[in-house]
């Protein structure tokens, strides 16, 4: 029997439920970034969230827009961007974590 070479494996599992994979706020982004995203350069920050399930991203968007002066640049199952202040971003993350009220 010939010796086998070790094989590297990566196992990924999707676990249904609320998950925030990425929550990032870009404060004062450069004009090039706005141009590449197709957004007006009149906002002071861009918020990026990756959330599962995809319906939860719509809920986070709703919470953010009702919590402050937020404009949604685009929203879909894979990417999201908009003018988001830190307080609104924190509320959206808390809501997805099951803690909708500030502590």
XYZ file of C-alpha atoms in Angstrom:
103
model
C 0.000 0.000 0.000
C 1.348 3.421 -0.970
C 1.549 6.147 1.660
C -0.994 8.893 1.108
C -0.082 12.535 1.206
C -1.920 14.529 3.850
C -4.870 16.485 2.544
C -5.839 19.844 3.968
C -9.540 20.240 4.566
C -11.740 23.095 5.507
C -15.160 22.243 6.833
C -17.751 24.994 6.815
C -21.129 24.608 8.411
C -24.121 26.877 8.199
C -25.988 27.018 11.466
C -29.409 28.627 11.130
C -29.922 31.540 13.461
C -28.895 35.111 14.011
C -25.277 35.788 13.199
C -23.340 38.977 12.557
C -20.239 37.891 10.645
C -18.986 41.408 9.993
C -19.965 44.790 11.417
C -17.654 47.569 10.306
C -17.922 51.346 10.231
C -15.715 53.344 7.868
C -15.559 56.895 9.217
C -14.680 59.657 6.744
C -14.053 57.399 3.727
C -12.201 58.795 0.723
C -13.994 59.967 -2.414
C -12.586 57.020 -4.379
C -14.444 54.568 -2.150
C -17.736 56.412 -2.652
C -17.165 56.384 -6.407
C -16.415 52.644 -6.479
C -19.551 51.897 -4.436
C -21.681 54.232 -6.535
C -22.644 56.341 -3.514
C -22.804 60.134 -3.193
C -19.809 61.540 -1.307
C -22.046 63.705 0.901
C -22.146 61.247 3.831
C -19.596 61.041 6.630
C -19.509 57.275 7.203
C -20.225 53.935 5.567
C -21.510 50.964 7.558
C -20.942 47.422 6.321
C -22.817 44.472 7.832
C -22.812 40.802 6.907
C -25.744 39.135 8.628
C -27.456 35.737 8.438
C -30.171 34.843 7.801
C -30.557 37.265 4.913
C -33.924 38.482 6.225
C -32.142 39.783 9.319
C -30.228 42.277 7.155
C -33.543 43.873 6.212
C -34.488 44.096 9.895
C -31.114 45.671 10.785
C -31.620 48.194 7.975
C -35.075 49.046 9.303
C -33.751 49.525 12.848
C -30.886 51.718 11.621
C -33.121 53.973 9.533
C -35.583 54.408 12.405
C -32.815 55.084 14.949
C -31.111 58.034 13.299
C -30.180 59.974 10.194
C -29.263 56.996 8.008
C -29.432 56.674 4.242
C -29.227 53.236 2.673
C -26.937 53.127 -0.357
C -27.746 49.541 -1.236
C -28.895 46.410 0.547
C -28.933 42.801 -0.560
C -28.112 39.343 0.728
C -24.384 39.730 0.138
C -23.379 43.344 0.753
C -24.679 46.494 2.369
C -23.643 50.083 2.690
C -25.097 53.347 3.862
C -24.391 56.400 5.932
C -24.523 54.940 9.437
C -23.499 56.621 12.655
C -21.959 54.522 15.424
C -24.995 54.669 17.712
C -27.228 53.253 14.974
C -24.710 50.560 14.118
C -24.519 49.508 17.782
C -28.327 49.333 17.992
C -28.497 47.158 14.885
C -25.830 44.803 16.218
C -27.539 44.628 19.640
C -30.881 43.883 17.997
C -29.367 41.017 16.021
C -27.750 39.704 19.201
C -31.137 39.702 20.935
C -30.514 42.869 23.003
C -32.547 45.582 21.223
C -32.393 48.143 24.022
C -29.245 50.105 24.956
C -27.624 49.133 28.220
